[in-house]
Tab-separated table of C-alpha atoms in Angstrom:
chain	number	residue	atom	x	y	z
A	3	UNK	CA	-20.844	-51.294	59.922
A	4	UNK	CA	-23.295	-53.946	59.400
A	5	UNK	CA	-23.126	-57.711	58.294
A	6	UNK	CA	-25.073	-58.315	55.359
A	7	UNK	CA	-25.658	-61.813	55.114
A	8	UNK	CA	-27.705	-62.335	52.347
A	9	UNK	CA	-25.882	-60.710	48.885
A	10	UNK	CA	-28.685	-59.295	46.598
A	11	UNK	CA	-29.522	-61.453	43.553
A	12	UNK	CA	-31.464	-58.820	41.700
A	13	UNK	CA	-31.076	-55.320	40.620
A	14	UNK	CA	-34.955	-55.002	39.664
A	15	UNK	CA	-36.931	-52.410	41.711
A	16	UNK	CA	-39.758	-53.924	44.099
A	17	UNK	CA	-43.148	-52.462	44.143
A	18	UNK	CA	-43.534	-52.483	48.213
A	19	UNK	CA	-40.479	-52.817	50.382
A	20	UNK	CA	-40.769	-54.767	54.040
A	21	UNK	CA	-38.802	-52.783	56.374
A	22	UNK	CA	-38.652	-55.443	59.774
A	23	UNK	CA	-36.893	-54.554	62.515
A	24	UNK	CA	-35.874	-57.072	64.709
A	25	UNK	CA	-34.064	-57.550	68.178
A	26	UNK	CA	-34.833	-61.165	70.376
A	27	UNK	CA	-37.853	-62.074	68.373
A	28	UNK	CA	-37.259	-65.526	68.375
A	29	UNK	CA	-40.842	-66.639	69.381
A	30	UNK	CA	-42.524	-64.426	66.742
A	31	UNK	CA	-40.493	-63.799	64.351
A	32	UNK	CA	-41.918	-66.726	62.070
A	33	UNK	CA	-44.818	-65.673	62.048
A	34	UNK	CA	-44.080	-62.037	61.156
A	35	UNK	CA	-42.235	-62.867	58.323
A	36	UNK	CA	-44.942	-65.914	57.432
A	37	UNK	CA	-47.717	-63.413	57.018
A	38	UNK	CA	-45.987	-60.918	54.721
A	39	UNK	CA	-44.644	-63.815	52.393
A	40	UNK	CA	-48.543	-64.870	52.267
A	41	UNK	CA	-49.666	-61.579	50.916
A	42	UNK	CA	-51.464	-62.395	47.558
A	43	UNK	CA	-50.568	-59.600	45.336
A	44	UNK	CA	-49.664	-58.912	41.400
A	45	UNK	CA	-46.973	-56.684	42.958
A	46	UNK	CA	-43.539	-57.709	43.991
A	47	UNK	CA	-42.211	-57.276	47.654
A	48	UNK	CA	-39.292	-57.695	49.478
A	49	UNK	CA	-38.204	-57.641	53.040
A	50	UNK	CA	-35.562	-56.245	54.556
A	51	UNK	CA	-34.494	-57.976	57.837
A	52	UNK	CA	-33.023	-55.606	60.583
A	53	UNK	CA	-31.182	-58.042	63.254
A	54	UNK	CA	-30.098	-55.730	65.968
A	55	UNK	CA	-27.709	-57.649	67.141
A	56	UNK	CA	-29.734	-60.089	68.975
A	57	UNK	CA	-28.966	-62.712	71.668
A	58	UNK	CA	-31.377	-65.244	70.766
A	59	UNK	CA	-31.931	-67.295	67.598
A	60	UNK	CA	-33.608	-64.285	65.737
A	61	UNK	CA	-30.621	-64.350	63.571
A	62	UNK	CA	-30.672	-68.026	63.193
A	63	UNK	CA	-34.139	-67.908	61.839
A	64	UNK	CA	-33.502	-64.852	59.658
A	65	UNK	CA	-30.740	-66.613	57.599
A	66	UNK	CA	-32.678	-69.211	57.333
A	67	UNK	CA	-35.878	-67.484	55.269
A	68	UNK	CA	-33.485	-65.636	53.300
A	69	UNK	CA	-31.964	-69.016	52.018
A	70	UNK	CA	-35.401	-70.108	51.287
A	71	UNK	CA	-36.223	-67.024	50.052
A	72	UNK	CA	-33.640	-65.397	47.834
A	73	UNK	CA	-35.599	-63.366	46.044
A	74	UNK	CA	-37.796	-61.997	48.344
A	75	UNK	CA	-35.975	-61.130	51.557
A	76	UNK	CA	-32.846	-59.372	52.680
A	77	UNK	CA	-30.782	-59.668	56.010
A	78	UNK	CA	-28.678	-57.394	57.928
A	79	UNK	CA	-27.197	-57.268	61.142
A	80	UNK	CA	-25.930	-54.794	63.194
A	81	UNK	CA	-22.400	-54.972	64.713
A	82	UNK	CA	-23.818	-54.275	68.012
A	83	UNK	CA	-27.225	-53.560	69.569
A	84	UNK	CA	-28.347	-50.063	68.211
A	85	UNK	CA	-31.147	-49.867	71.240
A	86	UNK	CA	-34.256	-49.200	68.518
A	87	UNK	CA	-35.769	-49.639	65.415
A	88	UNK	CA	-34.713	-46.133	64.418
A	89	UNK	CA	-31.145	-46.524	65.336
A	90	UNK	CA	-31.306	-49.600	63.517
A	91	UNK	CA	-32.797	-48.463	60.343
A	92	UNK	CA	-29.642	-45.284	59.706
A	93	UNK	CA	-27.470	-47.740	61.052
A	94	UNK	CA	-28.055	-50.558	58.582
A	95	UNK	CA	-29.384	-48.499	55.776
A	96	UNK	CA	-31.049	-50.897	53.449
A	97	UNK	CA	-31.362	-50.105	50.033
A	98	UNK	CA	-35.333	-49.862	50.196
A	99	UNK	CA	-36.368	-49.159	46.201
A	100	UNK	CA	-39.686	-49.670	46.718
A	101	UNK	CA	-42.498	-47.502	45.038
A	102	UNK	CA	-44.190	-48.036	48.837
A	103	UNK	CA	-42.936	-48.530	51.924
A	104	UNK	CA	-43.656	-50.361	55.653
A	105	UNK	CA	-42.479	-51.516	58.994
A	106	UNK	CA	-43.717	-54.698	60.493
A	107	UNK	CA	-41.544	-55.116	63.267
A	108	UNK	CA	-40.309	-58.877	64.014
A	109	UNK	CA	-43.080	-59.212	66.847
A	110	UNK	CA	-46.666	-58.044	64.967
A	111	UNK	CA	-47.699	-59.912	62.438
A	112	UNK	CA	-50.402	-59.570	59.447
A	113	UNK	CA	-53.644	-61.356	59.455
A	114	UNK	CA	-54.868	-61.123	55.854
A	115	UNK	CA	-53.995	-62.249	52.883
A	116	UNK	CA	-54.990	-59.587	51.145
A	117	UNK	CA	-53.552	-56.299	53.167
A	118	UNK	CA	-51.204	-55.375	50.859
A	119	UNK	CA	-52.821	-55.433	47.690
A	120	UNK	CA	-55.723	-53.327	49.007
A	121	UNK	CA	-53.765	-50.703	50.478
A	122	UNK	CA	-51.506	-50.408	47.533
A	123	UNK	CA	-54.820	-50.725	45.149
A	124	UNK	CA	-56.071	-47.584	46.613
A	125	UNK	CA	-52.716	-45.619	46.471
A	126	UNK	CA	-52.446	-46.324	42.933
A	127	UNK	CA	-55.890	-44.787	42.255
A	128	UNK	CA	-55.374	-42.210	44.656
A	129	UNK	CA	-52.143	-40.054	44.577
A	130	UNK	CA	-53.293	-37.516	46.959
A	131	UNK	CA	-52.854	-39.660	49.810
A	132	UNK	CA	-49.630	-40.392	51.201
A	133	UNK	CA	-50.710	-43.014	53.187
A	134	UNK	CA	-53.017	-45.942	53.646
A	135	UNK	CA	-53.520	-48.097	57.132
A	136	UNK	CA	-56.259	-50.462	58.251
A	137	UNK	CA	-57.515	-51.006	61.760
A	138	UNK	CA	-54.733	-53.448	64.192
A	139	UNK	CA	-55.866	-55.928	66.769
A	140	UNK	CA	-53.753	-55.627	69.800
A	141	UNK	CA	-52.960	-58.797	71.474
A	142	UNK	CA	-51.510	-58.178	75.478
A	143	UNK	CA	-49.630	-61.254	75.894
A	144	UNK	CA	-49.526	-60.169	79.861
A	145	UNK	CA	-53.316	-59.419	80.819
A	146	UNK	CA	-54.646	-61.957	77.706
A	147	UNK	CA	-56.878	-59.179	76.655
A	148	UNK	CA	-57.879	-58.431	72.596
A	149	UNK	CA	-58.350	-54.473	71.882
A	150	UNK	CA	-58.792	-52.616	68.580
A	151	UNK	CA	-57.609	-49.714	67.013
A	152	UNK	CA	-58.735	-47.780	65.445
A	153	UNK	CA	-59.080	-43.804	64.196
A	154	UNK	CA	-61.885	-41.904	64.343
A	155	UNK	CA	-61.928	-41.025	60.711
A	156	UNK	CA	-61.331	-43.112	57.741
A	157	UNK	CA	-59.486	-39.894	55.840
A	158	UNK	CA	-57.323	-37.121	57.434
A	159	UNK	CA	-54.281	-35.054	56.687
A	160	UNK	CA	-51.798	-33.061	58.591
A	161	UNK	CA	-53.757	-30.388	59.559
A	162	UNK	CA	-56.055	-32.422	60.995
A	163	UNK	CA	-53.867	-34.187	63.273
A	164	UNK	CA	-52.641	-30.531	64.392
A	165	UNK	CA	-55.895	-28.960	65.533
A	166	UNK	CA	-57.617	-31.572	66.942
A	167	UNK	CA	-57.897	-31.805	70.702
A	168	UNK	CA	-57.586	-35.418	71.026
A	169	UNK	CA	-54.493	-36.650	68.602
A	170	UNK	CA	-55.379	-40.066	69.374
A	171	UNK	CA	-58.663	-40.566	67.353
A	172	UNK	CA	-55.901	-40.481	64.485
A	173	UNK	CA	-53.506	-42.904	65.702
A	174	UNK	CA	-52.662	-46.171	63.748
A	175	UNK	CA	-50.211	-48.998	64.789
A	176	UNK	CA	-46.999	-48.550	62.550
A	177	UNK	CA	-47.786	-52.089	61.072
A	178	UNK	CA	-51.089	-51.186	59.375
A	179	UNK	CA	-49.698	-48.476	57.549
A	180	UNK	CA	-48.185	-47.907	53.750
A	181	UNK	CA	-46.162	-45.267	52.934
A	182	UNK	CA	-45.697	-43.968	49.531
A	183	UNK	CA	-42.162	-43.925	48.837
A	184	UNK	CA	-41.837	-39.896	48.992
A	185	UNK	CA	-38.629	-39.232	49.801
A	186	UNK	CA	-36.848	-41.753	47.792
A	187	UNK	CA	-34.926	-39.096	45.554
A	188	UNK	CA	-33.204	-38.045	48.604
A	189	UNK	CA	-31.326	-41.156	49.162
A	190	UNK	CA	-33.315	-42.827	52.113
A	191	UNK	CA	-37.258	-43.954	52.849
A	192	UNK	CA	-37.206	-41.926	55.728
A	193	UNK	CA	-38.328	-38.114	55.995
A	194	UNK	CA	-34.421	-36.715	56.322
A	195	UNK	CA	-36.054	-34.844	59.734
A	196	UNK	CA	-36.538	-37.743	61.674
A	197	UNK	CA	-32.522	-38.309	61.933
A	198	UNK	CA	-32.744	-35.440	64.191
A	199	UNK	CA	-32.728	-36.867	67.733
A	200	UNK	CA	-35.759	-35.386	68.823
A	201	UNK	CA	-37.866	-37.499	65.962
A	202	UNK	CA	-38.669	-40.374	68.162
A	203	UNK	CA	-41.657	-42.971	67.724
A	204	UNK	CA	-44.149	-43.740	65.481
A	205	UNK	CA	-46.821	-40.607	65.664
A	206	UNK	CA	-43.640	-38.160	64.723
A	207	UNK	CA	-43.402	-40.191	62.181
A	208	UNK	CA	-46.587	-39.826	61.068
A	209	UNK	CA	-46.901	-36.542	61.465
A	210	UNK	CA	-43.397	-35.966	59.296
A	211	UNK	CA	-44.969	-38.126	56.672
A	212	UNK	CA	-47.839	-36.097	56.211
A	213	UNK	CA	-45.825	-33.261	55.767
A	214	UNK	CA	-45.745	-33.084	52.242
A	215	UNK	CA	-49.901	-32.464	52.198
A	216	UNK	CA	-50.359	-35.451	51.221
A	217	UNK	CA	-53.178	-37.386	53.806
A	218	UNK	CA	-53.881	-40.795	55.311
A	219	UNK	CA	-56.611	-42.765	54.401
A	220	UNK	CA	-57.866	-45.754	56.559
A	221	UNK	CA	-59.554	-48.888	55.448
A	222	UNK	CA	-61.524	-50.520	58.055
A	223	UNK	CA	-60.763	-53.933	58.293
A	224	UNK	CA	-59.354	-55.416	61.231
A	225	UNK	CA	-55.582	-56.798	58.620
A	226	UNK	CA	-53.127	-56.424	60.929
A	227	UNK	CA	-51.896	-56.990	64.355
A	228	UNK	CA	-49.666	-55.511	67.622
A	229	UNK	CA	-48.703	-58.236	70.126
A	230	UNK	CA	-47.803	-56.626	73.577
A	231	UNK	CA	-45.417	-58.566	74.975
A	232	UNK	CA	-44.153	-56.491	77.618
């Protein structure tokens, strides 16, 4: 089982839960957590911390936000090293409530103030989209080069993503994205298919999202980004 080391305080429902998963993020994991606390928003957020047992001081530093931060963020640690985010996420199982969802894993970061409430502006006005990401800078800590990403499209759905030759002029980094909170009745943020061992990575993920017909719309504004650390 897992150590919770932060008890919840509140039993009211956030608008957008913070899913972070974290394993020896000690370098970045500041200012991961930094840039989703500075989200200006009139809707309330919490993170959930995902410690996967790490060897560093990512732990260290987690307690010490959610002391700060009592209200707004939520630790856990496994009881050993789960080996990925996914393993991480069944095996902690936080109690995500939020009407939206998102992963910003303990080593990307967001670079606007504003992400959150624009995404989640659009959702709210839109409820045939399931989904709503903005174009990532990715930062490769090893060559010191700056890339974009970025889809093709700024709107696309399921179908889309099946008949197109070239998948990748839909791809996303997992940070940019919100999720609407779809599968919520049934106990867990995730689609229950991606337990399934085969449902590995971020584009099945995306795919299993979009199952419901629901599609993905893209804002494009450079909000969030990926650091490749090798």
């Amino acid at each position: 089982m897992c150590d919770k080391f932060k008890n919840e305080t509140s039993n009211s429902f956030e608008d957008i839960s913070i899913i972070m998963a974290v394993y020896n993020h000690e370098a970045t994991l500041g200012h991961a957590i930094e840039s989703a606390l500075m989200q200006e928003m009139p809707f309330k957020s919490v993170i959930y911390c995902l410690d996967d047992a790490s060897t560093d001081k990512s732990a260290e530093i987690l307690r010490d936000y959610a002391e700060r931060y009592p209200d707004k963020i939520k630790g856990f640690t496994s009881s050993r090293n789960q080996g990925s985010g996914k393993k991480s996420f069944y095996h902690n199982r936080p109690p995500v409530k939020g009407k939206y969802w998102c992963l910003l894993a303990g080593d990307d970061y967001w670079i606007t103030s504003d992400k959150l409430v624009k995404q989640i502006s659009f959702l709210e006005k839109n409820p045939a989209y399931s989904g709503c990401s903005c174009n990532t800078l990715m930062k490769n800590e090893k060559s010191g080069e700056d890339t974009l990403i970025k889809p093709s499209l700024d709107s696309w759905n399921l179908l889309d993503l099946i008949l197109h030759s070239n998948k990748y002029n839909f791809y996303v980094h997992t940070a940019s994205i919100i999720w609407r909170n779809i599968y919520l009745s049934q106990g867990f943020f995730l689609p229950p298919s991606f337990k399934k061992k085969y449902a590995k990575g971020d584009v099945i993920l995306n795919y299993m999202m979009l199952a419901n017909g629901g599609k993905m719309k893209n804002i494009p504004e450079v909000m969030s980004c990926y650091q490749f650390t090798g």
